Amino acid sequence: MAQVLEFKLPDLGEGLTEAEIVHWLVEVGDVVAVDQPVVEVETAKAMVEVPCPYGGVVTARFGEEGTELPVGAPLITVAVGALSPDEVPDALETATPAPSGTADPAAANDAAPSGFAANGSATNGAAREADGASGNVLVGYGTAAAPARRRRVGPARPTATVPRTAPATGTPGTPGPAPVGIPVSVSAGRDTPAAPGTAPARGDGPVPVISPLVRRLAREHGIDLAELAGSGPDGLILRADVEYAAHAARTRPRAVPGQDHATTPAPRPSAESSPADRSVPAGGVVRTPLKGVRGAVADKLARSRREIPEATVWVDADATELMRARTAMNAGTGPRVSLLALLARICAAGLKRYPELNSTVDTAAREIVRFDALHVGFAAQTPRGLVVPVVKDAHTRDAESLSAEFARLTEAAREGRLTPAELTGGTFTLNNYGVFGVDGSTPIINHPEAAMLGVGRIIPRPWVHEGELAVRQVVELTLTFDHRVCDGGVAGGFLRYVADCVEQPAVLLRTL
């Protein structure tokens, strides 16, 4: 008999807490292999294909495309075990989930899949593969016995239910609670939302909340979500429900001894409205959720401005000689050298002289942490928004190697193929906003770094060169730095060194 295993959205690394379903790669009824990608999700950092650690028949999918799910929410259920073609339809309707709450530990081990103990630890890799569990454990997600099933909290669809034994609460031999129905298949349709004021029977399942904003709002107001009745589809708790409960708690009069108070509940907002919606101007507005890349950028920029006392210095530089040097480098048949790569080499040499800017502040320990290695991030505008890929160990690369890595990461960013590792770990950032046709800016530091060099457009301007007025290729260089790690003398010294190298590239020869 097939056994239904639930695969939850794993921790995809780097502290990510949610992901948006972009595209399902499997349908209900499809047969999947161990570690086969089943869904493509978009995190705050990158697009990721999520592999399933089980092999078998997909019996349910949780969440439609465009739905944002928190880490730990169920993605799919898979019927694991040998199935004949005639048994596949039956597996979509009924399956035997692993017992939960078995009173006898030995019995629990017997009920677990071969190769696993009741606590989920693998006892034999070969047995694990034979039972359809992957040996490739995802971050924060182990392949183990079937986890306790949870009720779907997304848009509801008619489902078949199978009995599930509730956790035993008494001694062995004591009858337990009645079985609880659980969904194991997905089909078209929608359930009727729970009636207002009626708390849904959730059993030992999770609170039906999808949005992290709703959870945060409940925490801020001290509201127990388990006691709320959701007004959304299938009892889903919405922001309006939390706001209503918070308002009711604020307006509830305090009891006075010997006195009875008749209270009239405040009008309950509908599931489709919020306090902000009721004050929309006649002309209307467009609301765009701050999620995905846009949300991550907003959070990081706000944190940077909140925590870092930044200062900015800038200088104009004659880039004529640097542009000539680049032209000479690219005159041959070898790989082309980019301007960004030359600037990265200049910055690497400058940070070797002024290492204070290649650091971060550990606010908890009240320490400045200085890095030996240089990992250069660079701002890249993509269809998904602004991202900052990171070139690791930039101080060890030459101009050709830097050019190739910048090109590779830029292409991956435009196609949405960057991994979380390629978007994190930077120690210094280059921001070439000159590609947008602007001269200067006061960029916000990429938290938790300590400095960012901004480069404006390079355009012909009148310039005094060797005592005479001439038309030269001039660029504005801007350095924004964390004033906690250094004073203006260090920042000015670094920027002046960068400008000198731009004006006279031969200066770099002293450090090569």
Coordinates of C-alpha atoms in Angstrom, one line a residue:
M1 CA 0.0 0.0 0.0
A2 CA 1.3 3.4 -0.9
Q3 CA 2.3 5.8 1.9
V4 CA 1.7 9.5 1.6
L5 CA 4.6 11.7 2.5
E6 CA 4.4 15.5 2.7
F7 CA 7.1 17.7 1.3
K8 CA 7.3 21.1 2.9
L9 CA 8.9 24.3 1.5
P10 CA 12.5 24.0 2.8
D11 CA 14.8 26.7 4.1
L12 CA 16.5 27.8 0.9
G13 CA 19.4 29.4 2.8
E14 CA 20.6 32.8 3.8
G15 CA 17.7 33.3 6.3
L16 CA 14.9 33.4 3.7
T17 CA 11.5 33.0 5.4
E18 CA 9.1 32.8 2.4
A19 CA 9.0 32.2 -1.3
E20 CA 6.5 32.8 -4.1
I21 CA 5.4 30.0 -6.4
V22 CA 6.3 31.0 -9.9
H23 CA 5.7 27.8 -11.9
W24 CA 4.6 24.3 -11.1
L25 CA 6.8 21.7 -12.9
V26 CA 4.5 18.7 -12.0
E27 CA 0.8 18.0 -12.0
V28 CA -1.3 15.9 -9.6
G29 CA -1.0 12.3 -10.8
D30 CA 2.5 12.7 -12.2
V31 CA 5.2 10.2 -11.2
V32 CA 8.3 12.0 -9.8
A33 CA 11.7 10.6 -9.1
V34 CA 13.9 11.3 -6.1
D35 CA 15.4 14.8 -6.2
Q36 CA 13.3 15.8 -9.3
P37 CA 12.5 19.5 -9.4
V38 CA 8.8 19.9 -8.8
V39 CA 8.3 23.7 -8.5
E40 CA 10.0 26.9 -9.4
V41 CA 9.9 29.5 -6.7
E42 CA 11.1 33.1 -6.4
T43 CA 12.7 34.1 -3.2
A44 CA 13.9 37.6 -2.2
K45 CA 17.2 36.7 -3.7
A46 CA 16.8 34.4 -6.7
M47 CA 14.7 32.0 -8.8
V48 CA 15.1 28.5 -7.5
E49 CA 13.9 25.1 -8.6
V50 CA 13.0 23.0 -5.6
P51 CA 13.7 19.3 -5.8
C52 CA 11.5 16.8 -4.0
P53 CA 13.3 14.3 -1.7
Y54 CA 10.7 11.6 -2.3
G55 CA 9.9 9.5 -5.4
G56 CA 6.3 8.4 -6.2
V57 CA 3.0 9.8 -7.4
V58 CA 2.0 13.4 -6.7
T59 CA -1.3 13.3 -4.8
A60 CA -1.7 17.0 -4.0
R61 CA -0.2 20.5 -4.7
F62 CA -0.5 23.3 -2.2
G63 CA -0.7 26.8 -3.5
E64 CA -1.4 28.3 -6.9
E65 CA 1.1 30.1 -9.1
G66 CA 1.7 33.5 -7.6
T67 CA 1.0 32.4 -4.0
E68 CA 3.6 33.3 -1.4
L69 CA 4.3 30.5 1.1
P70 CA 6.3 30.6 4.3
V71 CA 9.2 28.2 4.9
G72 CA 7.7 25.0 6.4
A73 CA 4.4 25.2 4.6
P74 CA 3.5 22.1 2.6
L75 CA 4.3 22.1 -1.1
I76 CA 3.2 18.7 -2.3
T77 CA 2.3 15.2 -1.1
V78 CA 3.7 12.1 -2.7
A79 CA 2.4 8.6 -2.5
V80 CA 5.6 6.5 -2.0
G81 CA 5.7 2.8 -2.8
A82 CA 5.3 0.4 -5.6
L83 CA 2.2 1.3 -7.6
S84 CA 0.6 -0.5 -10.6
P85 CA -1.1 1.6 -13.2
D86 CA -4.5 0.5 -11.8
E87 CA -3.5 1.7 -8.3
V88 CA -2.5 5.2 -9.3
P89 CA -6.1 6.6 -9.3
D90 CA -6.7 5.0 -5.9
A91 CA -3.5 6.6 -4.6
L92 CA -4.9 10.0 -5.5
E93 CA -8.0 9.4 -3.4
T94 CA -6.7 7.4 -0.4
A95 CA -3.3 6.6 1.1
T96 CA -2.0 5.5 4.4
P97 CA -0.1 8.3 6.1
A98 CA 2.5 7.4 8.7
P99 CA 1.0 7.2 12.1
S100 CA 1.6 10.1 14.4
G101 CA 1.6 10.0 18.2
T102 CA 2.2 6.3 18.5
A103 CA 2.4 5.4 22.1
D104 CA 4.9 2.6 21.7
P105 CA 8.3 3.8 20.3
A106 CA 9.0 0.4 18.9
A107 CA 5.7 0.4 17.1
A108 CA 6.5 3.9 15.8
N109 CA 9.8 2.6 14.4
D110 CA 8.0 -0.3 12.8
A111 CA 5.5 2.1 11.1
A112 CA 8.3 4.4 9.8
P113 CA 9.6 3.8 6.3
S114 CA 12.5 1.4 5.9
G115 CA 15.8 3.0 6.7
F116 CA 14.4 5.5 9.2
A117 CA 13.8 5.6 12.9
A118 CA 10.7 7.3 14.4
N119 CA 12.8 10.3 15.2
G120 CA 13.5 10.8 11.5
S121 CA 17.2 9.7 11.5
A122 CA 18.4 7.7 8.6
T123 CA 19.7 4.3 9.5
N124 CA 20.7 3.1 6.1
G125 CA 21.3 5.2 2.9
A126 CA 20.5 2.3 0.6
A127 CA 17.2 1.6 2.4
R128 CA 16.4 5.3 2.2
E129 CA 16.8 5.4 -1.6
A130 CA 14.8 2.2 -1.9
D131 CA 11.9 3.8 0.0
G132 CA 11.9 6.9 -2.2
A133 CA 13.5 9.2 0.4
S134 CA 16.4 11.4 -0.9
G135 CA 19.8 11.3 0.6
N136 CA 20.3 14.9 -0.4
V137 CA 19.0 16.6 2.7
L138 CA 17.9 20.2 2.0
V139 CA 18.8 23.1 4.3
G140 CA 16.5 22.9 7.3
Y141 CA 14.6 19.9 5.9
G142 CA 15.5 16.3 6.6
T143 CA 14.2 13.3 4.7
A144 CA 12.5 11.3 7.4
A145 CA 9.2 9.5 8.2
A146 CA 6.1 11.1 6.9
P147 CA 5.5 14.3 8.9
A148 CA 2.2 15.1 10.5
R149 CA -0.3 16.2 7.8
R150 CA -1.5 19.8 8.0
R151 CA -4.6 21.3 6.6
R152 CA -4.3 23.3 3.4
V153 CA -4.7 27.0 4.0
G154 CA -4.7 28.3 0.5
P155 CA -7.8 28.6 -1.8
A156 CA -9.7 25.5 -1.0
R157 CA -10.7 22.8 -3.6
P158 CA -12.8 19.7 -3.2
T159 CA -10.7 17.0 -1.7
A160 CA -10.9 13.4 -0.8
T161 CA -10.2 12.7 2.9
V162 CA -8.7 9.8 4.6
P163 CA -8.7 9.1 8.3
R164 CA -5.7 10.1 10.4
T165 CA -5.1 9.0 13.9
A166 CA -4.7 11.9 16.3
P167 CA -1.8 11.8 18.7
A168 CA -2.3 9.5 21.6
T169 CA -2.8 11.4 24.9
G170 CA -3.4 8.5 27.3
T171 CA -1.7 5.3 28.2
P172 CA -1.3 2.5 25.8
G173 CA -4.6 0.7 25.2
T174 CA -6.7 3.9 25.9
P175 CA -8.9 4.7 23.0
G176 CA -7.8 7.9 21.2
P177 CA -9.8 10.7 19.6
A178 CA -11.8 10.1 16.5
P179 CA -9.9 10.2 13.1
V180 CA -9.5 13.5 11.4
G181 CA -10.0 14.0 7.7
I182 CA -7.1 15.3 5.6
P183 CA -6.9 16.4 2.0
V184 CA -4.8 14.3 -0.4
S185 CA -5.9 15.4 -3.8
V186 CA -6.5 18.6 -5.7
S187 CA -9.3 19.4 -8.1
A188 CA -11.2 22.4 -9.3
G189 CA -13.6 24.3 -7.1
R190 CA -13.7 26.3 -3.8
D191 CA -15.0 25.7 -0.4
T192 CA -17.4 28.0 1.4
P193 CA -15.6 30.4 3.8
A194 CA -16.0 29.9 7.5
A195 CA -18.8 31.9 9.0
P196 CA -17.7 35.0 10.8
G197 CA -17.2 34.5 14.5
T198 CA -17.0 30.7 14.1
A199 CA -13.6 29.3 14.9
P200 CA -12.7 26.4 12.5
A201 CA -11.9 23.0 13.9
R202 CA -8.2 22.8 13.3
G203 CA -7.3 19.9 15.5
D204 CA -3.5 19.7 15.8
G205 CA -3.0 21.4 12.5
P206 CA -1.4 24.8 12.0
V207 CA -3.2 28.1 12.2
P208 CA -4.4 28.9 8.6
V209 CA -2.3 32.0 8.0
I210 CA -0.2 32.5 4.8
S211 CA 1.0 36.1 5.1
P212 CA 4.0 36.9 7.4
L213 CA 2.5 40.4 7.7
V214 CA -0.6 38.9 9.3
R215 CA 1.5 37.0 11.8
R216 CA 3.6 40.1 12.6
L217 CA 0.5 42.2 13.1
A218 CA -0.9 39.6 15.5
R219 CA 2.3 39.6 17.5
E220 CA 2.4 43.4 17.7
H221 CA -1.2 43.4 19.1
G222 CA -0.8 40.3 21.4
I223 CA -3.4 38.4 19.5
D224 CA -3.5 34.6 19.6
L225 CA -4.2 33.5 16.0
A226 CA -5.4 30.1 17.1
E227 CA -8.4 31.8 18.6
L228 CA -9.4 33.8 15.5
A229 CA -11.9 32.6 12.9
G230 CA -10.7 33.5 9.5
S231 CA -13.0 35.2 7.0
G232 CA -11.0 34.2 4.0
P233 CA -11.4 31.2 1.8
D234 CA -11.3 27.9 3.7
G235 CA -11.1 29.8 7.0
L236 CA -7.9 31.7 6.0
I237 CA -7.1 34.4 8.5
L238 CA -6.7 37.8 6.8
R239 CA -5.2 41.1 7.9
A240 CA -8.7 42.5 8.3
D241 CA -9.5 39.7 10.8
V242 CA -6.5 40.7 13.0
E243 CA -7.3 44.4 12.7
Y244 CA -10.9 43.7 13.8
A245 CA -9.7 41.7 16.8
A246 CA -7.2 44.4 17.8
H247 CA -9.8 47.0 17.5
A248 CA -12.3 45.0 19.6
A249 CA -9.6 44.5 22.3
R250 CA -8.9 48.2 22.4
T251 CA -12.5 49.2 22.7
R252 CA -13.6 46.5 25.1
P253 CA -14.5 48.2 28.5
R254 CA -12.9 47.0 31.7
A255 CA -15.1 45.1 34.0
V256 CA -16.1 47.0 37.3
P257 CA -17.0 44.9 40.3
G258 CA -20.7 44.7 40.9
Q259 CA -21.5 46.2 37.5
D260 CA -22.5 44.5 34.2
H261 CA -21.5 46.0 30.9
A262 CA -23.4 45.3 27.7
T263 CA -20.9 45.6 24.9
T264 CA -21.6 46.1 21.3
P265 CA -19.0 44.7 19.0
A266 CA -17.4 47.0 16.5
P267 CA -18.5 46.6 12.9
R268 CA -16.4 43.8 11.4
P269 CA -14.5 44.8 8.3
S270 CA -15.1 42.6 5.2
A271 CA -12.4 40.3 3.9
E272 CA -12.0 42.5 0.8
S273 CA -11.4 45.7 2.7
S274 CA -9.0 47.2 5.1
P275 CA -8.8 50.6 6.9
A276 CA -6.6 51.9 4.2
D277 CA -9.1 50.9 1.5
R278 CA -11.8 52.9 3.1
S279 CA -9.8 56.1 2.7
V280 CA -8.9 55.7 -1.0
P281 CA -9.3 58.9 -2.9
A282 CA -12.0 59.1 -5.6
G283 CA -9.4 58.8 -8.3
G284 CA -8.3 55.5 -6.9
V285 CA -4.8 54.2 -6.3
V286 CA -2.6 51.2 -7.4
R287 CA -1.2 49.0 -4.6
T288 CA 1.9 46.9 -5.3
P289 CA 2.9 44.4 -2.6
L290 CA 6.4 44.8 -1.3
K291 CA 7.5 41.2 -1.8
G292 CA 10.1 39.2 -3.6
V293 CA 13.1 41.2 -4.8
R294 CA 11.4 44.6 -4.3
G295 CA 10.5 43.7 -0.7
A296 CA 14.1 42.5 0.0
V297 CA 15.6 45.7 -1.4
A298 CA 13.1 47.8 0.6
D299 CA 14.0 46.1 3.8
K300 CA 17.7 46.2 3.3
L301 CA 17.8 49.9 2.3
A302 CA 15.6 50.9 5.2
R303 CA 17.9 48.9 7.6
S304 CA 20.9 50.6 6.1
R305 CA 19.5 54.1 6.6
R306 CA 18.3 53.1 10.1
E307 CA 21.6 51.7 11.4
I308 CA 24.5 53.2 9.4
P309 CA 25.6 56.8 10.0
E310 CA 26.8 57.4 6.4
A311 CA 28.7 60.2 4.9
T312 CA 29.5 61.0 1.3
V313 CA 32.5 62.5 -0.5
W314 CA 32.9 63.0 -4.2
V315 CA 35.4 64.3 -6.8
D316 CA 35.6 64.8 -10.6
A317 CA 38.3 62.9 -12.4
D318 CA 39.8 63.1 -15.9
A319 CA 39.2 59.5 -17.2
T320 CA 40.7 60.2 -20.7
E321 CA 43.9 58.1 -20.1
L322 CA 41.9 55.2 -18.5
M323 CA 39.7 55.1 -21.5
R324 CA 42.7 55.1 -23.8
A325 CA 44.3 52.3 -21.8
R326 CA 41.1 50.2 -22.1
T327 CA 41.0 50.8 -25.8
A328 CA 44.6 49.6 -26.2
M329 CA 43.8 46.5 -24.1
N330 CA 40.9 45.6 -26.3
A331 CA 42.7 46.2 -29.6
G332 CA 44.0 42.6 -29.7
T333 CA 42.1 39.3 -30.1
G334 CA 42.0 38.3 -26.5
P335 CA 39.0 38.6 -24.1
R336 CA 37.6 42.2 -23.8
V337 CA 38.3 44.1 -20.6
S338 CA 35.3 46.0 -19.2
L339 CA 35.5 49.4 -17.5
L340 CA 33.9 47.9 -14.4
A341 CA 36.7 45.4 -14.2
L342 CA 39.4 48.1 -14.4
L343 CA 37.6 50.1 -11.6
A344 CA 37.4 46.9 -9.5
R345 CA 41.2 46.5 -9.9
I346 CA 41.7 50.1 -8.8
C347 CA 39.4 49.6 -5.8
A348 CA 41.3 46.4 -4.8
A349 CA 44.5 48.4 -4.8
G350 CA 42.9 51.3 -2.9
L351 CA 41.4 49.0 -0.2
K352 CA 44.8 47.4 0.3
R353 CA 46.0 50.9 1.3
Y354 CA 42.9 51.8 3.2
P355 CA 41.6 48.5 4.7
E356 CA 39.2 50.3 7.1
L357 CA 36.7 50.5 4.2
N358 CA 36.7 46.8 3.6
S359 CA 34.9 46.0 6.9
T360 CA 31.7 45.9 8.8
V361 CA 30.4 46.8 12.2
D362 CA 29.3 44.1 14.6
T363 CA 26.7 46.1 16.6
A364 CA 26.1 43.3 19.1
A365 CA 29.8 43.0 20.1
R366 CA 30.5 46.7 19.4
E367 CA 33.4 45.8 17.2
I368 CA 34.7 46.7 13.7
V369 CA 35.3 43.5 11.7
R370 CA 38.0 44.0 9.0
F371 CA 38.2 41.5 6.1
D372 CA 41.3 40.2 4.5
A373 CA 39.5 39.1 1.4
L374 CA 37.7 41.4 -1.0
H375 CA 34.3 40.3 -2.4
V376 CA 33.1 43.0 -4.7
G377 CA 29.3 43.5 -5.2
F378 CA 28.0 45.4 -8.2
A379 CA 24.6 46.9 -8.7
A380 CA 22.7 45.3 -11.6
Q381 CA 19.3 46.4 -12.9
T382 CA 17.2 43.4 -14.1
P383 CA 13.5 42.9 -15.1
R384 CA 13.0 41.6 -11.5
G385 CA 14.5 44.7 -10.0
L386 CA 17.8 45.8 -8.5
V387 CA 20.1 43.0 -7.5
V388 CA 23.7 43.0 -6.3
P389 CA 25.7 40.0 -7.5
V390 CA 29.1 39.4 -5.7
V391 CA 32.4 38.6 -7.3
K392 CA 34.3 36.5 -4.7
D393 CA 38.0 37.0 -4.1
A394 CA 38.2 40.0 -6.4
H395 CA 41.6 40.9 -5.0
T396 CA 43.1 37.8 -6.5
R397 CA 41.7 38.3 -10.0
D398 CA 43.2 40.2 -13.0
A399 CA 41.3 42.5 -15.3
E400 CA 40.4 39.6 -17.7
S401 CA 39.1 37.4 -15.0
L402 CA 37.1 40.2 -13.4
S403 CA 35.5 41.0 -16.8
A404 CA 34.5 37.4 -17.4
E405 CA 33.0 37.1 -13.9
F406 CA 31.1 40.4 -14.2
A407 CA 29.7 39.3 -17.6
R408 CA 28.7 35.9 -16.2
L409 CA 26.9 37.3 -13.2
T410 CA 25.2 40.0 -15.1
E411 CA 23.8 37.5 -17.6
A412 CA 22.6 35.2 -14.8
A413 CA 21.0 38.2 -13.1
R414 CA 19.0 39.1 -16.2
E415 CA 17.8 35.5 -16.6
G416 CA 17.0 35.2 -12.9
R417 CA 19.4 32.3 -12.4
L418 CA 21.5 33.8 -9.6
T419 CA 21.9 31.6 -6.5
P420 CA 21.6 33.0 -3.0
A421 CA 25.4 32.4 -2.6
E422 CA 26.1 34.7 -5.6
L423 CA 24.0 37.4 -4.0
T424 CA 25.5 37.5 -0.6
G425 CA 28.9 37.8 1.1
G426 CA 30.0 41.1 -0.4
T427 CA 32.4 43.4 1.5
F428 CA 32.5 46.4 -0.9
T429 CA 30.1 47.5 -3.6
L430 CA 30.6 49.2 -7.0
N431 CA 27.6 51.2 -8.3
N432 CA 27.9 52.2 -12.0
Y433 CA 24.8 54.5 -12.2
G434 CA 26.4 56.3 -15.1
V435 CA 24.7 53.7 -17.4
F436 CA 21.5 55.6 -16.6
G437 CA 22.9 58.8 -17.9
V438 CA 23.4 60.6 -14.6
D439 CA 26.5 62.2 -13.2
G440 CA 26.3 61.8 -9.5
S441 CA 24.4 60.2 -6.6
T442 CA 24.5 59.7 -2.9
P443 CA 24.0 55.9 -2.8
I444 CA 22.8 54.0 0.2
I445 CA 25.4 51.6 1.6
N446 CA 24.6 47.9 1.0
H447 CA 24.1 46.8 4.6
P448 CA 26.2 45.4 6.4
E449 CA 29.1 46.7 4.3
A450 CA 31.0 49.9 5.2
A451 CA 31.4 51.6 1.8
M452 CA 30.2 52.0 -1.8
L453 CA 31.9 53.6 -4.7
G454 CA 29.5 55.3 -7.2
V455 CA 30.6 56.0 -10.8
G456 CA 28.8 58.5 -13.0
R457 CA 28.7 58.8 -16.7
I458 CA 31.9 59.6 -18.6
I459 CA 31.3 62.5 -20.9
P460 CA 33.4 65.2 -22.8
R461 CA 33.8 68.3 -20.6
P462 CA 36.1 71.3 -20.6
W463 CA 39.1 70.6 -18.4
V464 CA 42.4 72.2 -17.7
H465 CA 45.0 69.8 -18.9
E466 CA 48.7 70.6 -18.6
G467 CA 47.9 74.3 -18.2
E468 CA 45.6 74.5 -21.1
L469 CA 41.9 74.3 -21.6
A470 CA 40.9 71.1 -23.4
V471 CA 38.0 68.8 -23.9
R472 CA 38.5 65.7 -21.8
Q473 CA 36.5 62.6 -20.7
V474 CA 35.4 63.5 -17.2
V475 CA 33.7 61.3 -14.6
E476 CA 32.3 62.0 -11.2
L477 CA 33.3 59.5 -8.5
T478 CA 31.3 59.3 -5.2
L479 CA 32.2 57.4 -2.1
T480 CA 29.6 56.8 0.6
F481 CA 31.1 55.3 3.8
D482 CA 30.1 54.3 7.3
H483 CA 31.5 57.0 9.6
R484 CA 31.8 54.5 12.4
V485 CA 34.7 52.6 10.7
C486 CA 36.8 55.6 9.7
D487 CA 37.0 59.4 9.6
G488 CA 36.9 61.6 6.6
G489 CA 40.7 61.5 6.2
V490 CA 40.6 57.7 5.3
A491 CA 37.6 58.1 3.0
G492 CA 39.1 61.1 1.3
G493 CA 42.5 59.3 0.9
F494 CA 40.9 56.3 -0.7
L495 CA 38.8 58.4 -3.1
R496 CA 41.8 60.5 -4.1
Y497 CA 43.8 57.4 -4.8
V498 CA 41.0 56.0 -7.0
A499 CA 40.8 59.3 -8.9
D500 CA 44.6 59.4 -9.4
C501 CA 44.5 55.9 -10.8
V502 CA 41.7 56.9 -13.1
E503 CA 43.6 59.9 -14.3
Q504 CA 47.0 58.1 -14.5
P505 CA 46.5 54.4 -14.8
A506 CA 50.3 54.0 -14.6
V507 CA 49.9 54.7 -10.8
L508 CA 48.6 51.1 -10.5
L509 CA 52.0 49.8 -11.7
R510 CA 53.4 50.7 -8.3
T511 CA 51.2 48.1 -6.6
L512 CA 51.2 45.3 -9.2

